[in-house]
mmCIF file of C-alpha atoms in Angstrom:
data_model
loop_
_atom_site.group_PDB
_atom_site.id
_atom_site.type_symbol
_atom_site.label_atom_id
_atom_site.label_comp_id
_atom_site.label_asym_id
_atom_site.label_seq_id
_atom_site.Cartn_x
_atom_site.Cartn_y
_atom_site.Cartn_z
ATOM 1 C CA UNK M 10 80.659 93.070 114.778
ATOM 2 C CA UNK M 11 78.113 93.180 117.232
ATOM 3 C CA UNK M 12 79.314 96.697 118.129
ATOM 4 C CA UNK M 13 79.016 97.428 114.590
ATOM 5 C CA UNK M 14 75.265 96.260 114.533
ATOM 6 C CA UNK M 15 74.402 97.654 118.152
ATOM 7 C CA UNK M 16 76.103 101.288 116.805
ATOM 8 C CA UNK M 17 74.000 100.970 113.610
ATOM 9 C CA UNK M 18 70.807 100.071 115.808
ATOM 10 C CA UNK M 19 71.782 102.957 117.957
ATOM 11 C CA UNK M 20 71.732 105.159 114.989
ATOM 12 C CA UNK M 21 68.632 104.355 113.679
ATOM 13 C CA UNK M 22 66.963 104.171 117.097
ATOM 14 C CA UNK M 23 68.117 108.096 117.114
ATOM 15 C CA UNK M 24 67.146 109.033 113.408
ATOM 16 C CA UNK M 25 63.666 107.754 114.057
ATOM 17 C CA UNK M 26 63.053 110.026 117.502
ATOM 18 C CA UNK M 27 64.724 113.149 115.197
ATOM 19 C CA UNK M 28 61.962 111.857 112.492
ATOM 20 C CA UNK M 29 58.833 111.917 115.225
ATOM 21 C CA UNK M 30 60.112 115.098 116.549
ATOM 22 C CA UNK M 31 60.191 116.821 112.973
ATOM 23 C CA UNK M 32 56.662 115.417 112.302
ATOM 24 C CA UNK M 33 55.401 116.670 115.377
ATOM 25 C CA UNK M 34 56.796 120.123 114.937
ATOM 26 C CA UNK M 35 55.353 120.087 111.097
ATOM 27 C CA UNK M 36 51.764 118.946 112.762
ATOM 28 C CA UNK M 37 51.999 121.936 115.273
ATOM 29 C CA UNK M 38 53.200 124.162 112.284
ATOM 30 C CA UNK M 39 49.995 122.994 110.162
ATOM 31 C CA UNK M 40 47.636 123.986 113.027
ATOM 32 C CA UNK M 41 49.192 127.507 113.730
ATOM 33 C CA UNK M 42 49.091 128.328 109.764
ATOM 34 C CA UNK M 43 45.459 126.768 109.612
ATOM 35 C CA UNK M 44 44.500 129.263 112.464
ATOM 36 C CA UNK M 45 46.481 132.303 111.017
ATOM 37 C CA UNK M 46 44.693 131.858 107.578
ATOM 38 C CA UNK M 47 41.005 131.383 109.009
ATOM 39 C CA UNK M 48 41.981 134.623 111.102
ATOM 40 C CA UNK M 49 43.229 136.534 108.085
ATOM 41 C CA UNK M 50 39.893 135.208 106.223
ATOM 42 C CA UNK M 51 37.600 136.240 109.069
ATOM 43 C CA UNK M 52 39.576 139.615 109.228
ATOM 44 C CA UNK M 53 39.134 140.226 105.402
ATOM 45 C CA UNK M 54 35.548 139.569 105.867
ATOM 46 C CA UNK M 55 35.042 142.038 108.564
ATOM 47 C CA UNK M 56 36.747 144.629 106.678
ATOM 48 C CA UNK M 57 34.711 144.265 103.887
ATOM 49 C CA UNK M 58 31.426 144.477 106.025
ATOM 50 C CA UNK M 59 32.740 147.663 107.672
ATOM 51 C CA UNK M 60 33.300 149.196 103.996
ATOM 52 C CA UNK M 61 29.978 148.270 102.861
ATOM 53 C CA UNK M 62 28.309 149.626 106.100
ATOM 54 C CA UNK M 63 30.033 152.836 105.681
ATOM 55 C CA UNK M 64 29.110 152.838 102.116
ATOM 56 C CA UNK M 65 25.390 152.283 102.793
ATOM 57 C CA UNK M 66 25.291 154.726 105.400
ATOM 58 C CA UNK M 67 26.755 157.445 103.005
ATOM 59 C CA UNK M 68 24.616 156.723 100.163
ATOM 60 C CA UNK M 69 21.736 156.983 102.550
ATOM 61 C CA UNK M 70 20.482 153.424 102.236
ATOM 62 C CA UNK M 71 20.873 152.380 105.863
ATOM 63 C CA UNK M 72 18.136 150.040 107.610
ATOM 64 C CA UNK M 73 14.626 151.438 108.260
ATOM 65 C CA UNK M 74 13.934 152.493 111.807
ATOM 66 C CA UNK M 75 10.383 152.490 113.388
ATOM 67 C CA UNK M 76 8.580 151.331 116.469
ATOM 68 C CA UNK M 77 5.248 151.283 118.413
ATOM 69 C CA UNK M 78 4.972 150.226 121.815
ATOM 70 C CA UNK M 79 1.477 150.425 123.965
ATOM 71 C CA UNK M 80 1.201 150.402 127.917
ATOM 72 C CA UNK M 81 -0.920 147.410 129.027
ATOM 73 C CA UNK M 82 -1.095 148.678 133.139
ATOM 74 C CA UNK M 83 -2.520 151.854 134.486
ATOM 75 C CA UNK M 84 -0.218 153.970 136.590
ATOM 76 C CA UNK M 85 -1.161 156.281 139.446
ATOM 77 C CA UNK M 86 1.147 158.611 141.265
ATOM 78 C CA UNK M 87 3.972 160.723 140.135
ATOM 79 C CA UNK M 88 7.811 160.343 138.996
ATOM 80 C CA UNK M 89 7.439 157.677 136.933
ATOM 81 C CA UNK M 90 9.578 156.742 133.603
ATOM 82 C CA UNK M 91 7.045 155.151 131.311
ATOM 83 C CA UNK M 92 7.846 151.728 130.129
ATOM 84 C CA UNK M 93 5.604 150.652 127.343
ATOM 85 C CA UNK M 94 5.603 147.176 127.616
ATOM 86 C CA UNK M 95 3.637 145.820 124.624
ATOM 87 C CA UNK M 96 5.724 146.103 121.129
ATOM 88 C CA UNK M 97 3.765 146.071 118.236
ATOM 89 C CA UNK M 98 6.676 146.827 115.796
ATOM 90 C CA UNK M 99 10.405 147.416 116.332
ATOM 91 C CA UNK M 100 12.027 147.581 112.925
ATOM 92 C CA UNK M 101 15.482 148.033 113.727
ATOM 93 C CA UNK M 102 15.233 146.672 117.170
ATOM 94 C CA UNK M 103 16.207 150.184 118.666
ATOM 95 C CA UNK M 104 13.079 150.556 121.309
ATOM 96 C CA UNK M 105 13.953 148.506 123.957
ATOM 97 C CA UNK M 106 10.682 147.567 126.472
ATOM 98 C CA UNK M 107 12.648 146.782 129.230
ATOM 99 C CA UNK M 108 14.105 150.207 129.816
ATOM 100 C CA UNK M 109 11.239 152.153 127.801
ATOM 101 C CA UNK M 110 14.077 153.687 125.802
ATOM 102 C CA UNK M 111 14.677 154.108 122.189
ATOM 103 C CA UNK M 112 18.252 154.605 121.682
ATOM 104 C CA UNK M 113 18.854 156.187 118.248
ATOM 105 C CA UNK M 114 20.980 154.141 115.878
ATOM 106 C CA UNK M 115 21.921 156.478 113.437
ATOM 107 C CA UNK M 116 22.155 160.333 113.040
ATOM 108 C CA UNK M 117 18.710 161.846 111.464
ATOM 109 C CA UNK M 118 15.404 163.361 111.778
ATOM 110 C CA UNK M 119 12.998 161.347 113.832
ATOM 111 C CA UNK M 120 9.173 161.689 114.291
ATOM 112 C CA UNK M 121 7.670 160.633 117.594
ATOM 113 C CA UNK M 122 4.060 160.630 119.049
ATOM 114 C CA UNK M 123 2.971 160.051 122.646
ATOM 115 C CA UNK M 124 -0.826 159.324 123.473
ATOM 116 C CA UNK M 125 -1.798 159.873 126.905
ATOM 117 C CA UNK M 126 -5.111 158.839 128.650
ATOM 118 C CA UNK M 127 -6.612 159.644 132.057
ATOM 119 C CA UNK M 128 -9.942 158.805 133.755
ATOM 120 C CA UNK M 129 -12.803 161.070 134.659
ATOM 121 C CA UNK M 130 -11.656 163.408 137.225
ATOM 122 C CA UNK M 131 -8.056 163.089 136.707
ATOM 123 C CA UNK M 132 -5.330 164.285 134.537
ATOM 124 C CA UNK M 133 -2.023 163.546 133.431
ATOM 125 C CA UNK M 134 1.019 165.219 131.715
ATOM 126 C CA UNK M 135 3.733 163.158 130.173
ATOM 127 C CA UNK M 136 6.970 164.495 128.933
ATOM 128 C CA UNK M 137 9.072 163.243 125.986
ATOM 129 C CA UNK M 138 12.758 163.565 126.502
ATOM 130 C CA UNK M 139 15.754 163.194 124.667
ATOM 131 C CA UNK M 140 18.741 162.333 126.904
ATOM 132 C CA UNK M 141 18.043 165.053 129.310
ATOM 133 C CA UNK M 142 15.959 167.530 127.309
ATOM 134 C CA UNK M 143 12.289 167.785 127.200
ATOM 135 C CA UNK M 144 11.025 167.845 123.684
ATOM 136 C CA UNK M 145 7.686 168.409 124.589
ATOM 137 C CA UNK M 146 4.611 167.517 126.579
ATOM 138 C CA UNK M 147 1.172 165.562 126.372
ATOM 139 C CA UNK M 148 -1.811 166.565 128.337
ATOM 140 C CA UNK M 149 -4.961 164.315 128.856
ATOM 141 C CA UNK M 150 -7.806 164.454 131.276
ATOM 142 C CA UNK M 151 -11.033 165.996 132.409
ATOM 143 C CA UNK M 152 -13.515 166.528 135.396
ATOM 144 C CA UNK M 153 -16.230 164.940 133.580
ATOM 145 C CA UNK M 154 -15.143 162.245 131.606
ATOM 146 C CA UNK M 155 -12.071 159.898 130.455
ATOM 147 C CA UNK M 156 -9.918 161.353 128.135
ATOM 148 C CA UNK M 157 -6.895 160.983 125.504
ATOM 149 C CA UNK M 158 -4.757 163.200 123.782
ATOM 150 C CA UNK M 159 -1.851 162.740 121.188
ATOM 151 C CA UNK M 160 1.096 164.877 119.985
ATOM 152 C CA UNK M 161 3.248 164.628 117.306
ATOM 153 C CA UNK M 162 7.208 165.613 117.787
ATOM 154 C CA UNK M 163 10.045 166.296 115.334
ATOM 155 C CA UNK M 164 13.684 166.011 116.725
ATOM 156 C CA UNK M 165 17.196 166.184 115.182
ATOM 157 C CA UNK M 166 18.938 163.365 117.005
ATOM 158 C CA UNK M 167 22.495 161.887 117.260
ATOM 159 C CA UNK M 168 23.553 158.219 117.377
ATOM 160 C CA UNK M 169 23.308 156.917 120.935
ATOM 161 C CA UNK M 170 20.897 159.505 122.091
ATOM 162 C CA UNK M 171 18.196 157.781 124.354
ATOM 163 C CA UNK M 172 14.602 159.005 123.843
ATOM 164 C CA UNK M 173 11.500 158.172 126.634
ATOM 165 C CA UNK M 174 8.762 159.463 127.897
ATOM 166 C CA UNK M 175 8.392 160.078 131.605
ATOM 167 C CA UNK M 176 5.678 161.635 134.372
ATOM 168 C CA UNK M 177 7.108 163.751 136.857
ATOM 169 C CA UNK M 178 4.732 165.624 138.758
ATOM 170 C CA UNK M 179 1.477 166.790 137.022
ATOM 171 C CA UNK M 180 -1.480 164.803 137.320
ATOM 172 C CA UNK M 181 -1.684 161.492 138.811
ATOM 173 C CA UNK M 182 -3.667 158.889 136.435
ATOM 174 C CA UNK M 183 -2.068 157.384 133.462
ATOM 175 C CA UNK M 184 -5.008 155.064 132.100
ATOM 176 C CA UNK M 185 -4.239 152.173 130.210
ATOM 177 C CA UNK M 186 -6.756 151.062 127.585
ATOM 178 C CA UNK M 187 -5.091 148.316 126.023
ATOM 179 C CA UNK M 188 -8.139 147.196 123.756
ATOM 180 C CA UNK M 189 -7.933 150.522 122.297
ATOM 181 C CA UNK M 190 -3.963 150.346 122.298
ATOM 182 C CA UNK M 191 -3.558 153.788 124.330
ATOM 183 C CA UNK M 192 -1.451 154.917 125.703
ATOM 184 C CA UNK M 193 1.159 154.514 123.011
ATOM 185 C CA UNK M 194 4.590 155.738 122.262
ATOM 186 C CA UNK M 195 5.882 155.574 118.627
ATOM 187 C CA UNK M 196 8.696 156.848 116.522
ATOM 188 C CA UNK M 197 10.410 156.634 113.037
ATOM 189 C CA UNK M 198 13.680 157.729 111.158
ATOM 190 C CA UNK M 199 12.527 160.348 108.590
ATOM 191 C CA UNK M 200 15.769 161.280 107.114
#
């Protein structure tokens, strides 16, 4: 009889271990299923967002893009990439003051303006560049008095193009008159 009880006891221990193992396997399956459905839900949300963005871009209702930045320090010498460091407006966050570069967020026609200033007896020529191409130049300066000059540029650009202002070799003094908001670099997406 004790052998029978011992056998029954042994059978109960084995059965309970199998049940515990089965419960742990079930818990792991539930965790895997939860992660699977969470990932699937996130993937569906991302696919919907991409579809909406494509639709908005195709219909022309993409985000507005505009920026305005000013220079706060006078620069002398030559061969400078100009970092317009005081950002007054940056709709679309496409202008980076740390690099002095506007990175084109969408294909389109853009309008830029550049203002340059120089002290009496000096002059400066600034170049507006898109990647490696010079879009145009702005000259400021006079022998007798301080001078500022502005110019507007239009350009057809592609997503990812870099637009920036530089001073290479003509002139030697870019005057900052921050109380007047000069010099400045602005841009806006027209179409």
